[in-house]
């Protein structure tokens, strides 16, 4: 029986099982990691500390981080260290531990298989984010909860004790190919201007007609400010959820359009974030659990915007 008391041994196991590391998806890598190290244990910080120790990784917290990052790692021979920000949210620390473990794997893969070319910095960062999310939010359970909550980003964040941004981005990954969805998380910037901080989207691969194309103006990307009178603007000013029943996309207003819901996260009486989710109108019933729970103010319709 293999002793996985070193992260290098796990990387060797992945190469033996799957061959080329770059042929293994982050989803598969996360599943193998969970099978080896988690084995049904509750996924909390205590468990992840134990997992890191099992992998031969020392964890340390720092008061100040270089370059304003949330964490980083160092490998010196057999010594492996991960540093995270002291006082960070528990979900942030969990994510940092798994993120840095995944980045370490790139170095170890190149040692295990000398011809392997490690991912470059930006690609490594993206892979590490996806790996961490796949470990923390397992696909099968998380997909079920998406439907159970009616695509409610804020409720999912509470259920899993994870950040709204991580939940939102994971939704786009898990639902890709299943249906059309656009989702965005709005936050105020340093000047108190509300902008898209994160966004995700997915399409229907089995029915290409059940998608919306060329909607860049309709679906704001990162950094876009809130449009006055929009669903998100109303949720911010009204401090309550808002639902638009019908968003027409074409002039004339008879097309099958979208349905959208914007739900604010309120802390100490102040709106701190707003989660926006839009689906095709034919998928409206998927939002019913969220609608019944949050009882949003209903707006009859918009044209060409959310």
PDB file of C-alpha atoms in Angstrom:
ATOM      1  CA  UNK A   1       0.000   0.000   0.000  1.00  0.00           C
ATOM      2  CA  UNK A   2       1.399   3.399  -0.991  1.00  0.00           C
ATOM      3  CA  UNK A   3       2.341   5.779   1.825  1.00  0.00           C
ATOM      4  CA  UNK A   4       1.253   9.274   0.762  1.00  0.00           C
ATOM      5  CA  UNK A   5       3.142  11.042   3.560  1.00  0.00           C
ATOM      6  CA  UNK A   6       4.818  13.308   1.023  1.00  0.00           C
ATOM      7  CA  UNK A   7       3.315  15.462  -1.725  1.00  0.00           C
ATOM      8  CA  UNK A   8       5.928  14.174  -4.161  1.00  0.00           C
ATOM      9  CA  UNK A   9       4.587  10.627  -3.669  1.00  0.00           C
ATOM     10  CA  UNK A  10       1.118  11.868  -4.576  1.00  0.00           C
ATOM     11  CA  UNK A  11       2.510  13.452  -7.767  1.00  0.00           C
ATOM     12  CA  UNK A  12       4.214  10.154  -8.624  1.00  0.00           C
ATOM     13  CA  UNK A  13       0.859   8.422  -8.102  1.00  0.00           C
ATOM     14  CA  UNK A  14      -0.842  10.858 -10.513  1.00  0.00           C
ATOM     15  CA  UNK A  15       1.781  10.234 -13.201  1.00  0.00           C
ATOM     16  CA  UNK A  16       1.482   6.448 -12.802  1.00  0.00           C
ATOM     17  CA  UNK A  17      -2.315   6.593 -12.892  1.00  0.00           C
ATOM     18  CA  UNK A  18      -2.889   9.169 -15.641  1.00  0.00           C
ATOM     19  CA  UNK A  19       0.378   9.552 -17.536  1.00  0.00           C
ATOM     20  CA  UNK A  20       1.145  13.121 -18.606  1.00  0.00           C
ATOM     21  CA  UNK A  21       0.223  15.602 -15.818  1.00  0.00           C
ATOM     22  CA  UNK A  22      -0.992  18.130 -18.389  1.00  0.00           C
ATOM     23  CA  UNK A  23      -3.610  15.611 -19.519  1.00  0.00           C
ATOM     24  CA  UNK A  24      -5.216  15.545 -16.063  1.00  0.00           C
ATOM     25  CA  UNK A  25      -8.033  18.052 -15.493  1.00  0.00           C
ATOM     26  CA  UNK A  26      -8.133  20.042 -12.269  1.00  0.00           C
ATOM     27  CA  UNK A  27     -11.447  18.318 -11.550  1.00  0.00           C
ATOM     28  CA  UNK A  28      -9.805  14.871 -11.779  1.00  0.00           C
ATOM     29  CA  UNK A  29      -6.746  15.994  -9.829  1.00  0.00           C
ATOM     30  CA  UNK A  30      -8.984  17.339  -7.066  1.00  0.00           C
ATOM     31  CA  UNK A  31     -10.980  14.095  -6.983  1.00  0.00           C
ATOM     32  CA  UNK A  32      -7.785  12.047  -6.615  1.00  0.00           C
ATOM     33  CA  UNK A  33      -6.544  14.414  -3.901  1.00  0.00           C
ATOM     34  CA  UNK A  34      -9.793  14.087  -1.961  1.00  0.00           C
ATOM     35  CA  UNK A  35      -9.733  10.282  -2.301  1.00  0.00           C
ATOM     36  CA  UNK A  36      -6.171  10.032  -1.003  1.00  0.00           C
ATOM     37  CA  UNK A  37      -6.147  12.660   1.736  1.00  0.00           C
ATOM     38  CA  UNK A  38      -9.708  13.511   2.798  1.00  0.00           C
ATOM     39  CA  UNK A  39     -11.511  10.157   2.779  1.00  0.00           C
ATOM     40  CA  UNK A  40     -14.855  11.555   3.931  1.00  0.00           C
ATOM     41  CA  UNK A  41     -13.411  13.847   6.608  1.00  0.00           C
ATOM     42  CA  UNK A  42     -15.200  17.166   7.209  1.00  0.00           C
ATOM     43  CA  UNK A  43     -13.641  19.783   4.991  1.00  0.00           C
ATOM     44  CA  UNK A  44     -12.574  22.464   7.470  1.00  0.00           C
ATOM     45  CA  UNK A  45      -9.371  24.233   8.466  1.00  0.00           C
ATOM     46  CA  UNK A  46      -8.458  21.588  11.055  1.00  0.00           C
ATOM     47  CA  UNK A  47      -8.673  18.875   8.406  1.00  0.00           C
ATOM     48  CA  UNK A  48      -6.633  20.877   5.900  1.00  0.00           C
ATOM     49  CA  UNK A  49      -3.922  21.512   8.496  1.00  0.00           C
ATOM     50  CA  UNK A  50      -3.719  17.751   9.016  1.00  0.00           C
ATOM     51  CA  UNK A  51      -3.665  17.141   5.253  1.00  0.00           C
ATOM     52  CA  UNK A  52      -0.823  19.649   4.816  1.00  0.00           C
ATOM     53  CA  UNK A  53       1.160  17.924   7.583  1.00  0.00           C
ATOM     54  CA  UNK A  54       0.554  14.549   5.919  1.00  0.00           C
ATOM     55  CA  UNK A  55       1.859  16.014   2.640  1.00  0.00           C
ATOM     56  CA  UNK A  56       5.015  17.130   4.451  1.00  0.00           C
ATOM     57  CA  UNK A  57       4.049  20.798   4.232  1.00  0.00           C
ATOM     58  CA  UNK A  58       4.586  23.220   7.118  1.00  0.00           C
ATOM     59  CA  UNK A  59       2.003  25.999   7.518  1.00  0.00           C
ATOM     60  CA  UNK A  60       2.866  29.412   8.943  1.00  0.00           C
ATOM     61  CA  UNK A  61       0.853  32.613   9.342  1.00  0.00           C
ATOM     62  CA  UNK A  62       2.357  36.035   8.788  1.00  0.00           C
ATOM     63  CA  UNK A  63       1.232  39.464   9.957  1.00  0.00           C
ATOM     64  CA  UNK A  64       2.355  41.063   6.703  1.00  0.00           C
ATOM     65  CA  UNK A  65       2.462  39.450   3.290  1.00  0.00           C
ATOM     66  CA  UNK A  66       4.817  40.538   0.477  1.00  0.00           C
ATOM     67  CA  UNK A  67       3.131  42.207  -2.472  1.00  0.00           C
ATOM     68  CA  UNK A  68      -0.263  42.195  -0.763  1.00  0.00           C
ATOM     69  CA  UNK A  69      -0.838  38.519  -1.622  1.00  0.00           C
ATOM     70  CA  UNK A  70      -2.942  36.170   0.523  1.00  0.00           C
ATOM     71  CA  UNK A  71      -0.276  33.469   0.586  1.00  0.00           C
ATOM     72  CA  UNK A  72       2.821  31.965  -1.002  1.00  0.00           C
ATOM     73  CA  UNK A  73       4.999  28.876  -0.749  1.00  0.00           C
ATOM     74  CA  UNK A  74       8.659  27.880  -0.666  1.00  0.00           C
ATOM     75  CA  UNK A  75      10.344  24.571  -1.532  1.00  0.00           C
ATOM     76  CA  UNK A  76      13.921  23.906  -0.405  1.00  0.00           C
ATOM     77  CA  UNK A  77      14.877  20.303  -1.043  1.00  0.00           C
ATOM     78  CA  UNK A  78      12.512  18.195   1.068  1.00  0.00           C
ATOM     79  CA  UNK A  79      11.366  21.248   3.043  1.00  0.00           C
ATOM     80  CA  UNK A  80       7.982  22.625   1.919  1.00  0.00           C
ATOM     81  CA  UNK A  81       6.408  25.712   3.484  1.00  0.00           C
ATOM     82  CA  UNK A  82       3.145  27.584   2.928  1.00  0.00           C
ATOM     83  CA  UNK A  83       2.594  31.046   4.377  1.00  0.00           C
ATOM     84  CA  UNK A  84      -0.837  32.623   4.746  1.00  0.00           C
ATOM     85  CA  UNK A  85      -2.120  35.937   6.027  1.00  0.00           C
ATOM     86  CA  UNK A  86      -2.828  36.087   9.738  1.00  0.00           C
ATOM     87  CA  UNK A  87      -6.419  37.108  10.447  1.00  0.00           C
ATOM     88  CA  UNK A  88      -7.673  36.120   6.986  1.00  0.00           C
ATOM     89  CA  UNK A  89     -11.150  34.618   6.768  1.00  0.00           C
ATOM     90  CA  UNK A  90     -11.282  30.856   7.353  1.00  0.00           C
ATOM     91  CA  UNK A  91     -12.490  30.282   3.795  1.00  0.00           C
ATOM     92  CA  UNK A  92      -9.584  32.384   2.518  1.00  0.00           C
ATOM     93  CA  UNK A  93      -7.016  30.373   4.502  1.00  0.00           C
ATOM     94  CA  UNK A  94      -8.494  27.080   3.269  1.00  0.00           C
ATOM     95  CA  UNK A  95      -8.329  28.301  -0.303  1.00  0.00           C
ATOM     96  CA  UNK A  96      -4.737  29.529   0.158  1.00  0.00           C
ATOM     97  CA  UNK A  97      -3.551  26.173   1.531  1.00  0.00           C
ATOM     98  CA  UNK A  98      -5.022  24.218  -1.394  1.00  0.00           C
ATOM     99  CA  UNK A  99      -3.970  26.854  -3.948  1.00  0.00           C
ATOM    100  CA  UNK A 100      -0.349  26.727  -2.811  1.00  0.00           C
ATOM    101  CA  UNK A 101      -0.347  22.917  -2.613  1.00  0.00           C
ATOM    102  CA  UNK A 102      -1.463  22.829  -6.249  1.00  0.00           C
ATOM    103  CA  UNK A 103       1.242  25.281  -7.277  1.00  0.00           C
ATOM    104  CA  UNK A 104       3.804  23.109  -5.484  1.00  0.00           C
ATOM    105  CA  UNK A 105       2.624  20.153  -7.553  1.00  0.00           C
ATOM    106  CA  UNK A 106       3.844  21.856 -10.737  1.00  0.00           C
ATOM    107  CA  UNK A 107       7.391  21.912  -9.387  1.00  0.00           C
ATOM    108  CA  UNK A 108       7.126  18.315  -8.179  1.00  0.00           C
ATOM    109  CA  UNK A 109       5.634  17.072 -11.462  1.00  0.00           C
ATOM    110  CA  UNK A 110       8.716  18.399 -13.275  1.00  0.00           C
ATOM    111  CA  UNK A 111      10.935  16.504 -10.819  1.00  0.00           C
ATOM    112  CA  UNK A 112       8.959  13.284 -11.169  1.00  0.00           C
ATOM    113  CA  UNK A 113       8.808  13.534 -14.960  1.00  0.00           C
ATOM    114  CA  UNK A 114      11.789  15.493 -16.258  1.00  0.00           C
ATOM    115  CA  UNK A 115      10.294  16.109 -19.712  1.00  0.00           C
ATOM    116  CA  UNK A 116       7.246  17.760 -18.153  1.00  0.00           C
ATOM    117  CA  UNK A 117       7.045  21.504 -18.807  1.00  0.00           C
ATOM    118  CA  UNK A 118       5.467  23.270 -15.790  1.00  0.00           C
ATOM    119  CA  UNK A 119       2.673  25.761 -16.314  1.00  0.00           C
ATOM    120  CA  UNK A 120       3.725  29.386 -16.547  1.00  0.00           C
ATOM    121  CA  UNK A 121       2.818  31.838 -13.790  1.00  0.00           C
ATOM    122  CA  UNK A 122      -0.641  32.946 -14.940  1.00  0.00           C
ATOM    123  CA  UNK A 123      -1.709  29.456 -16.073  1.00  0.00           C
ATOM    124  CA  UNK A 124      -0.406  27.973 -12.816  1.00  0.00           C
ATOM    125  CA  UNK A 125      -2.425  30.499 -10.834  1.00  0.00           C
ATOM    126  CA  UNK A 126      -5.623  29.700 -12.758  1.00  0.00           C
ATOM    127  CA  UNK A 127      -5.074  25.953 -12.372  1.00  0.00           C
ATOM    128  CA  UNK A 128      -4.475  26.370  -8.633  1.00  0.00           C
ATOM    129  CA  UNK A 129      -7.699  28.353  -8.248  1.00  0.00           C
ATOM    130  CA  UNK A 130      -9.683  25.692 -10.090  1.00  0.00           C
ATOM    131  CA  UNK A 131      -8.088  22.888  -8.103  1.00  0.00           C
ATOM    132  CA  UNK A 132      -8.840  24.575  -4.771  1.00  0.00           C
ATOM    133  CA  UNK A 133     -12.460  25.223  -5.751  1.00  0.00           C
ATOM    134  CA  UNK A 134     -12.910  21.637  -6.945  1.00  0.00           C
ATOM    135  CA  UNK A 135     -11.586  20.274  -3.638  1.00  0.00           C
ATOM    136  CA  UNK A 136     -13.616  22.649  -1.473  1.00  0.00           C
ATOM    137  CA  UNK A 137     -16.824  22.434  -3.541  1.00  0.00           C
ATOM    138  CA  UNK A 138     -17.080  18.853  -4.867  1.00  0.00           C
ATOM    139  CA  UNK A 139     -18.894  18.767  -8.192  1.00  0.00           C
ATOM    140  CA  UNK A 140     -21.711  16.289  -7.512  1.00  0.00           C
ATOM    141  CA  UNK A 141     -22.788  17.684  -4.158  1.00  0.00           C
ATOM    142  CA  UNK A 142     -22.320  21.291  -5.221  1.00  0.00           C
ATOM    143  CA  UNK A 143     -24.333  20.906  -8.425  1.00  0.00           C
ATOM    144  CA  UNK A 144     -27.239  19.447  -6.450  1.00  0.00           C
ATOM    145  CA  UNK A 145     -27.093  22.364  -4.015  1.00  0.00           C
ATOM    146  CA  UNK A 146     -27.123  24.871  -6.904  1.00  0.00           C
ATOM    147  CA  UNK A 147     -30.514  23.533  -7.998  1.00  0.00           C
ATOM    148  CA  UNK A 148     -31.771  23.061  -4.420  1.00  0.00           C
ATOM    149  CA  UNK A 149     -31.101  26.729  -3.612  1.00  0.00           C
ATOM    150  CA  UNK A 150     -32.395  28.067  -6.922  1.00  0.00           C
ATOM    151  CA  UNK A 151     -28.993  29.351  -8.083  1.00  0.00           C
ATOM    152  CA  UNK A 152     -28.648  31.424  -4.908  1.00  0.00           C
ATOM    153  CA  UNK A 153     -25.008  32.542  -4.664  1.00  0.00           C
ATOM    154  CA  UNK A 154     -25.383  34.046  -1.198  1.00  0.00           C
ATOM    155  CA  UNK A 155     -27.202  31.030   0.246  1.00  0.00           C
ATOM    156  CA  UNK A 156     -24.585  28.681  -1.228  1.00  0.00           C
ATOM    157  CA  UNK A 157     -21.872  30.829   0.329  1.00  0.00           C
ATOM    158  CA  UNK A 158     -23.529  30.391   3.721  1.00  0.00           C
ATOM    159  CA  UNK A 159     -24.095  26.660   3.271  1.00  0.00           C
ATOM    160  CA  UNK A 160     -20.476  25.953   2.387  1.00  0.00           C
ATOM    161  CA  UNK A 161     -18.869  28.728   4.463  1.00  0.00           C
ATOM    162  CA  UNK A 162     -17.060  29.889   1.341  1.00  0.00           C
ATOM    163  CA  UNK A 163     -16.737  33.300  -0.266  1.00  0.00           C
ATOM    164  CA  UNK A 164     -19.443  34.485  -2.661  1.00  0.00           C
ATOM    165  CA  UNK A 165     -16.805  34.924  -5.375  1.00  0.00           C
ATOM    166  CA  UNK A 166     -15.575  31.337  -5.096  1.00  0.00           C
ATOM    167  CA  UNK A 167     -19.127  29.998  -5.138  1.00  0.00           C
ATOM    168  CA  UNK A 168     -20.049  32.111  -8.160  1.00  0.00           C
ATOM    169  CA  UNK A 169     -17.013  31.065 -10.207  1.00  0.00           C
ATOM    170  CA  UNK A 170     -17.508  27.416  -9.274  1.00  0.00           C
ATOM    171  CA  UNK A 171     -21.122  27.592 -10.477  1.00  0.00           C
ATOM    172  CA  UNK A 172     -19.911  28.528 -13.949  1.00  0.00           C
ATOM    173  CA  UNK A 173     -17.474  25.588 -13.997  1.00  0.00           C
ATOM    174  CA  UNK A 174     -19.943  22.987 -12.730  1.00  0.00           C
ATOM    175  CA  UNK A 175     -22.835  24.049 -14.964  1.00  0.00           C
ATOM    176  CA  UNK A 176     -20.812  24.484 -18.157  1.00  0.00           C
ATOM    177  CA  UNK A 177     -22.529  22.617 -20.981  1.00  0.00           C
ATOM    178  CA  UNK A 178     -25.726  22.098 -18.993  1.00  0.00           C
ATOM    179  CA  UNK A 179     -27.593  25.350 -19.646  1.00  0.00           C
ATOM    180  CA  UNK A 180     -27.199  29.048 -20.400  1.00  0.00           C
ATOM    181  CA  UNK A 181     -26.384  31.224 -17.373  1.00  0.00           C
ATOM    182  CA  UNK A 182     -24.748  34.561 -16.664  1.00  0.00           C
ATOM    183  CA  UNK A 183     -23.825  35.495 -13.094  1.00  0.00           C
ATOM    184  CA  UNK A 184     -21.950  38.433 -11.606  1.00  0.00           C
ATOM    185  CA  UNK A 185     -20.897  39.668  -8.202  1.00  0.00           C
ATOM    186  CA  UNK A 186     -20.930  43.426  -7.654  1.00  0.00           C
ATOM    187  CA  UNK A 187     -18.870  45.135  -4.952  1.00  0.00           C
ATOM    188  CA  UNK A 188     -18.030  48.769  -4.151  1.00  0.00           C
ATOM    189  CA  UNK A 189     -14.499  49.884  -5.056  1.00  0.00           C
ATOM    190  CA  UNK A 190     -12.246  52.198  -3.026  1.00  0.00           C
ATOM    191  CA  UNK A 191     -14.254  55.208  -4.269  1.00  0.00           C
ATOM    192  CA  UNK A 192     -17.554  53.507  -3.268  1.00  0.00           C
ATOM    193  CA  UNK A 193     -18.405  52.993  -6.938  1.00  0.00           C
ATOM    194  CA  UNK A 194     -20.224  49.716  -7.475  1.00  0.00           C
ATOM    195  CA  UNK A 195     -18.608  47.504 -10.118  1.00  0.00           C
ATOM    196  CA  UNK A 196     -18.536  43.920 -11.351  1.00  0.00           C
ATOM    197  CA  UNK A 197     -15.856  42.251  -9.226  1.00  0.00           C
ATOM    198  CA  UNK A 198     -16.367  38.721 -10.589  1.00  0.00           C
ATOM    199  CA  UNK A 199     -18.470  37.197 -13.329  1.00  0.00           C
ATOM    200  CA  UNK A 200     -19.019  33.801 -14.888  1.00  0.00           C
ATOM    201  CA  UNK A 201     -21.110  32.243 -17.600  1.00  0.00           C
ATOM    202  CA  UNK A 202     -21.962  28.920 -19.164  1.00  0.00           C
ATOM    203  CA  UNK A 203     -23.777  27.678 -22.238  1.00  0.00           C
ATOM    204  CA  UNK A 204     -26.007  24.804 -23.303  1.00  0.00           C
ATOM    205  CA  UNK A 205     -23.940  22.366 -25.364  1.00  0.00           C
ATOM    206  CA  UNK A 206     -26.820  20.019 -26.239  1.00  0.00           C
ATOM    207  CA  UNK A 207     -29.157  22.716 -27.556  1.00  0.00           C
ATOM    208  CA  UNK A 208     -27.203  25.492 -29.213  1.00  0.00           C
ATOM    209  CA  UNK A 209     -30.410  27.486 -29.761  1.00  0.00           C
ATOM    210  CA  UNK A 210     -30.894  27.658 -25.988  1.00  0.00           C
ATOM    211  CA  UNK A 211     -28.176  30.282 -25.632  1.00  0.00           C
ATOM    212  CA  UNK A 212     -27.737  34.032 -26.002  1.00  0.00           C
ATOM    213  CA  UNK A 213     -25.045  35.217 -28.392  1.00  0.00           C
ATOM    214  CA  UNK A 214     -23.264  38.551 -28.760  1.00  0.00           C
ATOM    215  CA  UNK A 215     -24.530  39.971 -25.487  1.00  0.00           C
ATOM    216  CA  UNK A 216     -21.376  41.711 -24.267  1.00  0.00           C
ATOM    217  CA  UNK A 217     -23.268  44.911 -23.526  1.00  0.00           C
ATOM    218  CA  UNK A 218     -26.065  42.987 -21.864  1.00  0.00           C
ATOM    219  CA  UNK A 219     -23.718  40.917 -19.702  1.00  0.00           C
ATOM    220  CA  UNK A 220     -21.223  43.221 -17.950  1.00  0.00           C
ATOM    221  CA  UNK A 221     -17.632  42.066 -17.539  1.00  0.00           C
ATOM    222  CA  UNK A 222     -15.241  42.748 -14.676  1.00  0.00           C
ATOM    223  CA  UNK A 223     -14.865  46.423 -13.834  1.00  0.00           C
ATOM    224  CA  UNK A 224     -18.152  47.562 -15.398  1.00  0.00           C
ATOM    225  CA  UNK A 225     -20.057  50.013 -13.193  1.00  0.00           C
ATOM    226  CA  UNK A 226     -23.680  49.587 -12.183  1.00  0.00           C
ATOM    227  CA  UNK A 227     -26.161  51.084 -14.633  1.00  0.00           C
ATOM    228  CA  UNK A 228     -28.730  53.445 -13.049  1.00  0.00           C
ATOM    229  CA  UNK A 229     -32.134  51.795 -12.797  1.00  0.00           C
ATOM    230  CA  UNK A 230     -30.740  48.309 -13.376  1.00  0.00           C
ATOM    231  CA  UNK A 231     -31.696  45.303 -11.273  1.00  0.00           C
ATOM    232  CA  UNK A 232     -28.476  45.556  -9.246  1.00  0.00           C
ATOM    233  CA  UNK A 233     -28.931  49.310  -8.746  1.00  0.00           C
ATOM    234  CA  UNK A 234     -32.411  48.669  -7.332  1.00  0.00           C
ATOM    235  CA  UNK A 235     -31.112  45.921  -5.033  1.00  0.00           C
ATOM    236  CA  UNK A 236     -28.445  48.283  -3.667  1.00  0.00           C
ATOM    237  CA  UNK A 237     -30.778  51.212  -3.047  1.00  0.00           C
ATOM    238  CA  UNK A 238     -33.728  49.085  -1.888  1.00  0.00           C
ATOM    239  CA  UNK A 239     -31.632  46.732   0.271  1.00  0.00           C
ATOM    240  CA  UNK A 240     -33.736  43.800  -0.876  1.00  0.00           C
ATOM    241  CA  UNK A 241     -33.797  41.247  -3.710  1.00  0.00           C
ATOM    242  CA  UNK A 242     -35.251  42.245  -7.083  1.00  0.00           C
ATOM    243  CA  UNK A 243     -36.490  39.977  -9.862  1.00  0.00           C
ATOM    244  CA  UNK A 244     -37.072  41.001 -13.472  1.00  0.00           C
ATOM    245  CA  UNK A 245     -39.652  38.695 -15.045  1.00  0.00           C
ATOM    246  CA  UNK A 246     -38.841  39.386 -18.682  1.00  0.00           C
ATOM    247  CA  UNK A 247     -35.808  40.919 -20.368  1.00  0.00           C
ATOM    248  CA  UNK A 248     -36.414  41.436 -24.074  1.00  0.00           C
ATOM    249  CA  UNK A 249     -33.357  41.148 -26.287  1.00  0.00           C
ATOM    250  CA  UNK A 250     -34.716  42.225 -29.672  1.00  0.00           C
ATOM    251  CA  UNK A 251     -36.612  45.305 -30.766  1.00  0.00           C
ATOM    252  CA  UNK A 252     -40.321  44.547 -30.784  1.00  0.00           C
ATOM    253  CA  UNK A 253     -40.306  42.770 -27.434  1.00  0.00           C
ATOM    254  CA  UNK A 254     -41.834  39.460 -28.539  1.00  0.00           C
ATOM    255  CA  UNK A 255     -38.698  37.335 -28.290  1.00  0.00           C
ATOM    256  CA  UNK A 256     -38.059  34.706 -25.661  1.00  0.00           C
ATOM    257  CA  UNK A 257     -35.816  36.651 -23.328  1.00  0.00           C
ATOM    258  CA  UNK A 258     -34.196  36.375 -19.935  1.00  0.00           C
ATOM    259  CA  UNK A 259     -35.201  36.304 -16.311  1.00  0.00           C
ATOM    260  CA  UNK A 260     -32.837  37.750 -13.716  1.00  0.00           C
ATOM    261  CA  UNK A 261     -32.568  38.053  -9.953  1.00  0.00           C
ATOM    262  CA  UNK A 262     -30.303  40.339  -7.927  1.00  0.00           C
ATOM    263  CA  UNK A 263     -29.827  39.554  -4.248  1.00  0.00           C
ATOM    264  CA  UNK A 264     -27.901  41.805  -1.852  1.00  0.00           C
ATOM    265  CA  UNK A 265     -25.686  40.583   0.967  1.00  0.00           C
ATOM    266  CA  UNK A 266     -26.469  42.803   3.937  1.00  0.00           C
ATOM    267  CA  UNK A 267     -24.093  43.013   6.901  1.00  0.00           C
ATOM    268  CA  UNK A 268     -24.853  45.298   9.861  1.00  0.00           C
ATOM    269  CA  UNK A 269     -27.583  46.993   7.839  1.00  0.00           C
ATOM    270  CA  UNK A 270     -25.339  47.818   4.867  1.00  0.00           C
ATOM    271  CA  UNK A 271     -25.265  46.226   1.419  1.00  0.00           C
ATOM    272  CA  UNK A 272     -21.763  44.802   0.919  1.00  0.00           C
ATOM    273  CA  UNK A 273     -22.242  42.737  -2.256  1.00  0.00           C
ATOM    274  CA  UNK A 274     -24.941  41.965  -4.797  1.00  0.00           C
ATOM    275  CA  UNK A 275     -25.176  38.658  -6.646  1.00  0.00           C
ATOM    276  CA  UNK A 276     -26.868  38.769 -10.051  1.00  0.00           C
ATOM    277  CA  UNK A 277     -27.996  35.613 -11.873  1.00  0.00           C
ATOM    278  CA  UNK A 278     -29.664  35.559 -15.298  1.00  0.00           C
ATOM    279  CA  UNK A 279     -31.162  32.549 -17.088  1.00  0.00           C
ATOM    280  CA  UNK A 280     -33.229  32.085 -20.195  1.00  0.00           C
ATOM    281  CA  UNK A 281     -36.873  32.778 -19.459  1.00  0.00           C
ATOM    282  CA  UNK A 282     -37.696  29.150 -20.280  1.00  0.00           C
ATOM    283  CA  UNK A 283     -35.486  28.169 -17.302  1.00  0.00           C
ATOM    284  CA  UNK A 284     -37.309  30.440 -14.845  1.00  0.00           C
ATOM    285  CA  UNK A 285     -38.528  27.534 -12.690  1.00  0.00           C
ATOM    286  CA  UNK A 286     -34.923  26.787 -11.730  1.00  0.00           C
ATOM    287  CA  UNK A 287     -34.916  30.022  -9.720  1.00  0.00           C
ATOM    288  CA  UNK A 288     -38.083  29.169  -7.768  1.00  0.00           C
ATOM    289  CA  UNK A 289     -36.345  27.959  -4.554  1.00  0.00           C
ATOM    290  CA  UNK A 290     -34.480  31.287  -4.360  1.00  0.00           C
ATOM    291  CA  UNK A 291     -37.606  33.280  -5.265  1.00  0.00           C
ATOM    292  CA  UNK A 292     -39.701  31.537  -2.617  1.00  0.00           C
ATOM    293  CA  UNK A 293     -37.036  32.037   0.034  1.00  0.00           C
ATOM    294  CA  UNK A 294     -36.018  35.630  -0.705  1.00  0.00           C
ATOM    295  CA  UNK A 295     -39.414  36.962  -1.885  1.00  0.00           C
ATOM    296  CA  UNK A 296     -37.952  39.546  -4.269  1.00  0.00           C
ATOM    297  CA  UNK A 297     -39.605  42.710  -5.495  1.00  0.00           C
ATOM    298  CA  UNK A 298     -40.847  41.914  -9.006  1.00  0.00           C
ATOM    299  CA  UNK A 299     -40.050  44.166 -11.949  1.00  0.00           C
ATOM    300  CA  UNK A 300     -42.169  43.297 -14.980  1.00  0.00           C
ATOM    301  CA  UNK A 301     -39.563  43.837 -17.662  1.00  0.00           C
ATOM    302  CA  UNK A 302     -36.487  45.508 -19.099  1.00  0.00           C
ATOM    303  CA  UNK A 303     -35.294  45.831 -22.679  1.00  0.00           C
ATOM    304  CA  UNK A 304     -31.680  45.199 -23.606  1.00  0.00           C
ATOM    305  CA  UNK A 305     -30.239  45.375 -20.085  1.00  0.00           C
ATOM    306  CA  UNK A 306     -30.354  43.743 -16.676  1.00  0.00           C
TER     307      UNK A 306
END
